[in-house]
Structures are given as structure tokens and as C-alpha cells.
Coordinates of C-alpha atoms and ligand atoms in Angstrom, one line a residue:
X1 CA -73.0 -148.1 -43.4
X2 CA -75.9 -145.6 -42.7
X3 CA -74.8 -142.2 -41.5
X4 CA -76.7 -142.4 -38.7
X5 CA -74.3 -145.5 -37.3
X6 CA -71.4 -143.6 -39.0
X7 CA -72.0 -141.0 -36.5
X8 CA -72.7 -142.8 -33.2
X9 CA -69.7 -145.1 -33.8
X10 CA -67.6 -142.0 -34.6
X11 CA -69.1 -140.6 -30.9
X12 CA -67.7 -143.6 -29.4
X13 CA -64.3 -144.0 -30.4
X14 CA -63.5 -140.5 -29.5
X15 CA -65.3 -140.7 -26.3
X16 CA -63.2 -144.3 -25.6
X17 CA -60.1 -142.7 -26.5
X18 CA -60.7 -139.4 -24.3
X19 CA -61.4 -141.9 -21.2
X20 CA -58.7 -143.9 -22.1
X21 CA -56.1 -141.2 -21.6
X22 CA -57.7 -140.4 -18.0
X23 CA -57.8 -144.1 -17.4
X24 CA -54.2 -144.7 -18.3
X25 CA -53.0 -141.7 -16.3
X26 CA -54.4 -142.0 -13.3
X27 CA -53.0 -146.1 -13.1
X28 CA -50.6 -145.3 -10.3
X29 CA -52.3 -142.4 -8.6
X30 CA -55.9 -143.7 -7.3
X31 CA -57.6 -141.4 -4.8
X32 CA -59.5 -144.8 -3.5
X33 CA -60.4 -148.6 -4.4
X34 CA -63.3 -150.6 -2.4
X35 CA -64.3 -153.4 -2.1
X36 CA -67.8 -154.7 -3.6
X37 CA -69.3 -157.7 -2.8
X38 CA -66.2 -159.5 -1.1
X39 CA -62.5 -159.0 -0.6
X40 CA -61.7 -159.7 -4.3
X41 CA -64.6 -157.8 -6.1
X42 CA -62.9 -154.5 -5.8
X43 CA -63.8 -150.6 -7.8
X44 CA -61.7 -147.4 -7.8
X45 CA -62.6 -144.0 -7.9
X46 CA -61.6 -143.7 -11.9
X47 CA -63.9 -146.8 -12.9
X48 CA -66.8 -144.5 -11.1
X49 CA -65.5 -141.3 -12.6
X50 CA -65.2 -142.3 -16.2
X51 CA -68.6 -144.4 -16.2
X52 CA -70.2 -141.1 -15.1
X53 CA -68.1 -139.0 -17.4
X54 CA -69.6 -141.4 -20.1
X55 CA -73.2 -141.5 -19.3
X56 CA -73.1 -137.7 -19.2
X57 CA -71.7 -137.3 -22.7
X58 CA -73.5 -140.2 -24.3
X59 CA -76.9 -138.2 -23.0
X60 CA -76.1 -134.3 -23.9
X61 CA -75.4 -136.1 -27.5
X62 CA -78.0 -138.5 -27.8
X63 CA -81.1 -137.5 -25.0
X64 CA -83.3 -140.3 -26.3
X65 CA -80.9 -143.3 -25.3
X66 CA -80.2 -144.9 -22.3
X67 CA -76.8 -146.1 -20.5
X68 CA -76.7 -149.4 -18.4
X69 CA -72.7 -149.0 -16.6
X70 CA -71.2 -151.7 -14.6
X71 CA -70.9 -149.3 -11.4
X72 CA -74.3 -147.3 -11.5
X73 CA -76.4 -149.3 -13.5
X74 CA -79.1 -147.9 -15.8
X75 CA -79.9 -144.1 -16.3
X76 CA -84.0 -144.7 -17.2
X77 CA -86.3 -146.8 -16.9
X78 CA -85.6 -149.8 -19.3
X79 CA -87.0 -149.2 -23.0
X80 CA -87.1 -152.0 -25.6
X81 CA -87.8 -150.0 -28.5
X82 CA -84.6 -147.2 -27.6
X83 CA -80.9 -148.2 -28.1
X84 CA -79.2 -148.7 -24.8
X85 CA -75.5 -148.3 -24.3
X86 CA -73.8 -150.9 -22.5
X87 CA -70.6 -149.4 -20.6
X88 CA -67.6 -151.4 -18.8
X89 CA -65.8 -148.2 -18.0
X90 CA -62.4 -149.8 -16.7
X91 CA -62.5 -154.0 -18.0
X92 CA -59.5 -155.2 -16.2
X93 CA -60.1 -153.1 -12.7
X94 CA -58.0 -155.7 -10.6
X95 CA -55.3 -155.0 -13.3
X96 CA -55.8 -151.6 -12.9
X97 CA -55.5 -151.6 -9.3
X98 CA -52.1 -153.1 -8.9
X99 CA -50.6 -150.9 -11.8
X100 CA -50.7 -153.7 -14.3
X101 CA -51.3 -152.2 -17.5
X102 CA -54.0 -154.4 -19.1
X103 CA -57.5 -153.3 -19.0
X104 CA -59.7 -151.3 -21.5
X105 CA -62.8 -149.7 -21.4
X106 CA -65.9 -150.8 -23.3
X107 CA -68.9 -149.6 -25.2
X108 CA -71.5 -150.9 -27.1
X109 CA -74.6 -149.7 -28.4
X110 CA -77.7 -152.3 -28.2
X111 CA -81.0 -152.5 -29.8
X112 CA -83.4 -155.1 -29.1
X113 CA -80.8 -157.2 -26.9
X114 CA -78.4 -157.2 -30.5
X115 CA -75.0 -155.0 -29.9
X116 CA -75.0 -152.8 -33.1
X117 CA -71.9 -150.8 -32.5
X118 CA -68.7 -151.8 -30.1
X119 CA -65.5 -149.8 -29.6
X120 CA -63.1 -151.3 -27.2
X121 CA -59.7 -149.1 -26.6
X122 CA -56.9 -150.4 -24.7
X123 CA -55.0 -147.0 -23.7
X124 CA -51.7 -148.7 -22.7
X125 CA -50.5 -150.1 -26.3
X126 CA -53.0 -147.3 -27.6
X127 CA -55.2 -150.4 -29.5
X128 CA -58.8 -149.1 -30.4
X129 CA -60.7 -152.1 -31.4
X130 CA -64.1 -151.3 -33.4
X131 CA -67.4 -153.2 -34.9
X132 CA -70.2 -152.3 -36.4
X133 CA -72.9 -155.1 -37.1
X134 CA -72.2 -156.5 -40.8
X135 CA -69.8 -154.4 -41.5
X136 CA -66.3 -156.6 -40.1
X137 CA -63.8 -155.3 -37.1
X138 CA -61.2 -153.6 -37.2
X139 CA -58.2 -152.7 -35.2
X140 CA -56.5 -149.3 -35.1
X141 CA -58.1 -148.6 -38.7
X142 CA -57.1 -152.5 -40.4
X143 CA -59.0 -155.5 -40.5
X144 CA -58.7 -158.2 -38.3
X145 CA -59.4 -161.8 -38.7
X146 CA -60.1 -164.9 -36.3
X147 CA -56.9 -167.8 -36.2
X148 CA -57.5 -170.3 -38.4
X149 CA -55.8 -172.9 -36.5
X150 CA -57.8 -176.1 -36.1
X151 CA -55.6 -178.3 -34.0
X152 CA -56.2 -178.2 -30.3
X153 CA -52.1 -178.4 -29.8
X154 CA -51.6 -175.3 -31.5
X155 CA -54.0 -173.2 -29.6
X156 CA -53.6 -170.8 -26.7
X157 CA -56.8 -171.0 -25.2
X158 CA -58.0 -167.6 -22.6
X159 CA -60.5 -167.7 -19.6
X160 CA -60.9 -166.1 -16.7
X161 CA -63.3 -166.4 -13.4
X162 CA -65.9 -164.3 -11.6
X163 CA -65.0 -163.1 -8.4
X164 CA -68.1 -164.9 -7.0
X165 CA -66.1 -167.9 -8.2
X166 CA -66.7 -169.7 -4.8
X167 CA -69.5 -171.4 -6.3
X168 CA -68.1 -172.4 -9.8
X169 CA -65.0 -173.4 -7.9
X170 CA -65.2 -177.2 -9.1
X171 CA -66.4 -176.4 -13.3
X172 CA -63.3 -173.8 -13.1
X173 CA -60.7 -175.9 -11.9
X174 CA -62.0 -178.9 -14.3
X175 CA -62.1 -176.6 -17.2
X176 CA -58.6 -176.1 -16.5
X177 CA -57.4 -179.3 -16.1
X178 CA -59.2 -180.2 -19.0
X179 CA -56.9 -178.4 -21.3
X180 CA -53.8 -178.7 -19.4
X181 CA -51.0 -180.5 -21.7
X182 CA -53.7 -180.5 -24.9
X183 CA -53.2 -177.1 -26.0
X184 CA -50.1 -175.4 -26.0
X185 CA -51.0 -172.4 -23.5
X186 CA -54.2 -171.7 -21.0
X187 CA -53.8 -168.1 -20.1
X188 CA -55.3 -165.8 -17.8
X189 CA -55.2 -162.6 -18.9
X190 CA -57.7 -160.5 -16.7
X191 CA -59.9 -158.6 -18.9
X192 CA -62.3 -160.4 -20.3
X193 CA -63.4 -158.0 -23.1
X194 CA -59.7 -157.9 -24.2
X195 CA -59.8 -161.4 -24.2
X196 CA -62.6 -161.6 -26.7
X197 CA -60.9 -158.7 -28.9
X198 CA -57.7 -160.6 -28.9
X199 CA -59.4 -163.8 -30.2
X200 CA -61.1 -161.8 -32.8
X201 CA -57.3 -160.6 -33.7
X202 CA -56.2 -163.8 -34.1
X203 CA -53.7 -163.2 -31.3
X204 CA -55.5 -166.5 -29.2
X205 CA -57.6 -169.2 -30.6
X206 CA -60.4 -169.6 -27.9
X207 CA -62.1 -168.1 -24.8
X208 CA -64.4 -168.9 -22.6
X209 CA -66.2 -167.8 -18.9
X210 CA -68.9 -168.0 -17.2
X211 CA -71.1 -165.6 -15.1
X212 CA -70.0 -162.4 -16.8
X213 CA -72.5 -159.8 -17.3
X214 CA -73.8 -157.5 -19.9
X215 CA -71.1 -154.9 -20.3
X216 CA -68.4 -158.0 -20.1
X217 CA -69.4 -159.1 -23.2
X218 CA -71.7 -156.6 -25.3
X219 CA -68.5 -154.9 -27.5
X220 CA -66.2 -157.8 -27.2
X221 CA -68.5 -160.6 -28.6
X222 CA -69.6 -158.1 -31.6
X223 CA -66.0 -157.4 -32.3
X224 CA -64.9 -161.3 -32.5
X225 CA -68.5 -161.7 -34.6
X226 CA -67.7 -159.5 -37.2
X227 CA -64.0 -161.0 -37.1
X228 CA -65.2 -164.1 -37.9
X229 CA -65.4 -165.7 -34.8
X230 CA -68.0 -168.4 -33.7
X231 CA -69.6 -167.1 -30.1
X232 CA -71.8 -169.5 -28.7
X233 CA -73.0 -170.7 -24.8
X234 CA -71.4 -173.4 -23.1
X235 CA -74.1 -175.9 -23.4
X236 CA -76.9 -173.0 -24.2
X237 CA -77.2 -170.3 -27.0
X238 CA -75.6 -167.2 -26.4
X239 CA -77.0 -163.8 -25.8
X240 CA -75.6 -160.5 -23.8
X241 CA -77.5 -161.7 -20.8
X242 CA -76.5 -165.5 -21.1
X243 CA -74.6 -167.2 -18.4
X244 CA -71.4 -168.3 -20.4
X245 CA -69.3 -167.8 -23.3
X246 CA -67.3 -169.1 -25.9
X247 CA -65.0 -167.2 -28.3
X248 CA -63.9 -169.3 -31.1
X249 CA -62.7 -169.9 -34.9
X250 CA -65.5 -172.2 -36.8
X251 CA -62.7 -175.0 -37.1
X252 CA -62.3 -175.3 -33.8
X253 CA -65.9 -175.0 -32.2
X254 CA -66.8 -178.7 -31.2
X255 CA -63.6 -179.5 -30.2
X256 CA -63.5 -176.7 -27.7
X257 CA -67.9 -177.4 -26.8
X258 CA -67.0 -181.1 -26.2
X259 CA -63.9 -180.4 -23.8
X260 CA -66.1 -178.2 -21.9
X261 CA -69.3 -179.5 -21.6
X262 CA -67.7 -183.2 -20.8
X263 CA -64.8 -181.0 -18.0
Ligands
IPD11 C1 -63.7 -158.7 -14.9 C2 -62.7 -159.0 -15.9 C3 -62.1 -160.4 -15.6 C4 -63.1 -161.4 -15.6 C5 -64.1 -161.1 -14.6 C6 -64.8 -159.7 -14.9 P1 -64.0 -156.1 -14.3 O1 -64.3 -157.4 -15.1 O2 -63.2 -159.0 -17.2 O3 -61.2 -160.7 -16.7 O4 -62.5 -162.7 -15.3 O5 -65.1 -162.1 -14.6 O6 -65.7 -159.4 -13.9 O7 -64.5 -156.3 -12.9 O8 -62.5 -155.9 -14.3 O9 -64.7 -155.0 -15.0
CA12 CA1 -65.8 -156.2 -16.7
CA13 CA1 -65.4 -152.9 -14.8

């Protein structure tokens, strides 16, 4: 790995871990929450702390990149040629909310659209997920590996829904039915990027959402890349700015497509 990456993924993890302490000890103390754009789309005064807390330290160290953050959006005009950082500062916010202690925060480093770097931490079972591009994932320091399960009955299968889910209402609840009594579990856990980190661990065997945006998916689908996983589109190729995705092993793939794209 050149130094330069060494370096900048280095940056991250301890900048991840040093959020994640705040994140994790402010879980049942909020100063506020509020609501977005409707009663369930909700943010608390730590996911807007730590996302500025972020952009300030990921500028003093590296002036000529940019930060795009879930809360604030982006901190310069937008520059194809620089690397942008891509910031979820608290994945898992409703989690977060109610004191449920699963959520994580999320960073990835993009150039030209391609995440190059992703660092995930979870700071409630202390789990620091990491990827750099070609170079495998890792979890707390060992490697991890996609399932290679490849029959539809063994799987526990992830997804989750946006809050604007009004519209997807009827592709959500068919998705669902669609798997119900083929695989052994449908789960929702409530962080997406966990839920790509935990297919990459081999701890689930597929997920899939739609309508998630660039900082839902930027670290988490590197990670499950470099751990082997297959991430596609539902009926469309993938990218960060893509409307769905799909987090699988290679044996399971079309099995998983066809359900969904016939649901
Ligand atoms: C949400 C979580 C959730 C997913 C939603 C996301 P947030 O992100 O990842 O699991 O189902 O679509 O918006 O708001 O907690 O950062
Ligand atoms: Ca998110
Ligand atoms: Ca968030």
C-alpha cells in the first residue's frame, strides 16, 4: 500500500475511534433531536457535533480535500479531480435516539466517484471495520471474509427502508414477503452501513435497500468489496450515487437479483 493511503487511512481510524467514544457517551444524555423532513426522519445534536468535529479535522490535515456530511453537506464547491470524503457521522441515528446501542459512524475517502479508503467503527462492541481498495478488509486488525453459503434456506438476509418510505411502501413490503419462509431470517437491523460490514464479516448472507444516499453506502460497500462480496443494483449497476443496493456472496447473487427484481 502506498504511504500516502497508509497515512490517510491511519487519519481515519483514529479520527473514527475518537468520535466514537463521544458518540457512545453521549447515547443517553442528548441535549436535542429534530425532526427533518417528517416525523420519522429525525437528527440529534451529537450527529451535528461530530460531523462538524470531522470536517474540521479532515481539513487542518488535509486543506486540499473536500468533505460531503450527511447533516451539512459539502464544505467546497464540488471538484472531480480532489478526493472527497464522504461522512455518515452517526449511521443508526434512530438507534441512537432511543438508546439502542447499534449505530456507527462512517468514512470514506472518494476519488473520481470510486471509495479508496473506508473505516466504519462501531463504539458499542468497540468493532473498527477497515478497507482500502485492493488491499482486503479487515475487522479489529484480522481479515474478514463474505459467507459462503449458497442455499437460500440457510441465509439471514438484512434490509432496511428510507424514511421517505411512503413511496416505496408496496416494493418494501413485497421484498419482504418475498423472502418470508425461504430464508431462515429477514432482519432489520437499523444501520445500514453496519449492515453491509456485517455481510462483509460473514455474520449475514445478503443485504439490500433502496434510496440510500452517498454516505450510506461509500465505506460499507468498499468494505464488503474487498471482503469478497458481490455489490450490485437492484436491476441497475451500482455506484455511490445509485438508487439501490445489493450486498452479497458470488454464490448467492442471482438467486437474491431474481427474488427481487420479480417481488
Ligand atoms: C439510516 C440507516 C437505516 C436505513 C436508512 C438510513 P441514518 O441512516 O442506515 O438503517 O434503513 O435508510 O437513512 O439516518 O441513521 O444515518
Ligand atoms: Ca445513514
Ligand atoms: Ca446519519
Amino acid at each position: 500500500m502506498e504511504k500516502y493511503d497508509l497515512l490517510t487511512l491511519e487519519f481515519a481510524k483514529g479520527l473514527a475511534q475518537d468520535m466514537g467514544k463521544i458518540i457512545k457517551s453521549n447515547i443517553n444524555s442528548l441535549n436535542w433531536t429534530k425532526t427533518k423532513s417528517g416525523f420519522y426522519d429525525i437528527v440529534t445534536n451529537v450527529d451535528v457535533e461530530i460531523e462538524r468535529m470531522v470536517k474540521n479535522s479532515v481539513l487542518s490535515a488535509f486543506p486540499n480535500d473536500s468533505v460531503l456530511g450527511e447533516e451539512t453537506g459539502t464544505t467546497k464547491a464540488f471538484a472531480p479531480d480532489k478526493r472527497l470524503w464522504i461522512v455518515d457521522p452517526i449511521d443508526g441515528t434512530t438507534n441512537f435516539s432511543k438508546g439502542i446501542p447499534h449505530s456507527c459512524i462512517s468514512i470514506a475517502v472518494v476519488e473520481k466517484n470510486e471509495p479508496q479508503i473506508a473505516v466504519v467503527y462501531d463504539p458499542f462492541i468497540n468493532e473498527l471495520f477497515e478497507a482500502t481498495r485492493g488491499h482486503g478488509a479487515k475487522m479489529n486488525g484480522n481479515e474478514i471474509h463474505v459467507s459462503n453459503i449458497s442455499e437460500l434456506e440457510h441465509c439471514i438476509v438484512n434490509t432496511g427502508y428510507q424514511y421517505s418510505a411512503e413511496k416505496m411502501r408496496e416494493k418494501v413490503l413485497k421484498d419482504y414477503e418475498a423472502f418470508f419462509g425461504r430464508v431462515r431470517a429477514v432482519r432489520i437491523f437499523g444501520s445500514a452501513v453496519l449492515d453491509q460490514c456485517y455481510v462483509a464479516a460473514g455474520r449475514i448472507d445478503a443485504f439490500w435497500e433502496y434510496s440510500l444516499k452517498p454516505w450510506d453506502v461509500a465505506a460499507g460497500s468498499l468494505i464488503a468489496k474487498e471482503a469478497g462480496a458481490v455489490v450490485s443494483g437492484i436491476g441497475e449497476e451500482f455506484s455511490i450515487y445509485s438508487n439501490s443496493i445489493l450486498v452479497t456472496n458470488s454464490a448467492l447473487i442471482s438467486k437474491i437479483t431474481k427474488i427481487l427484481t420479480n417481488a
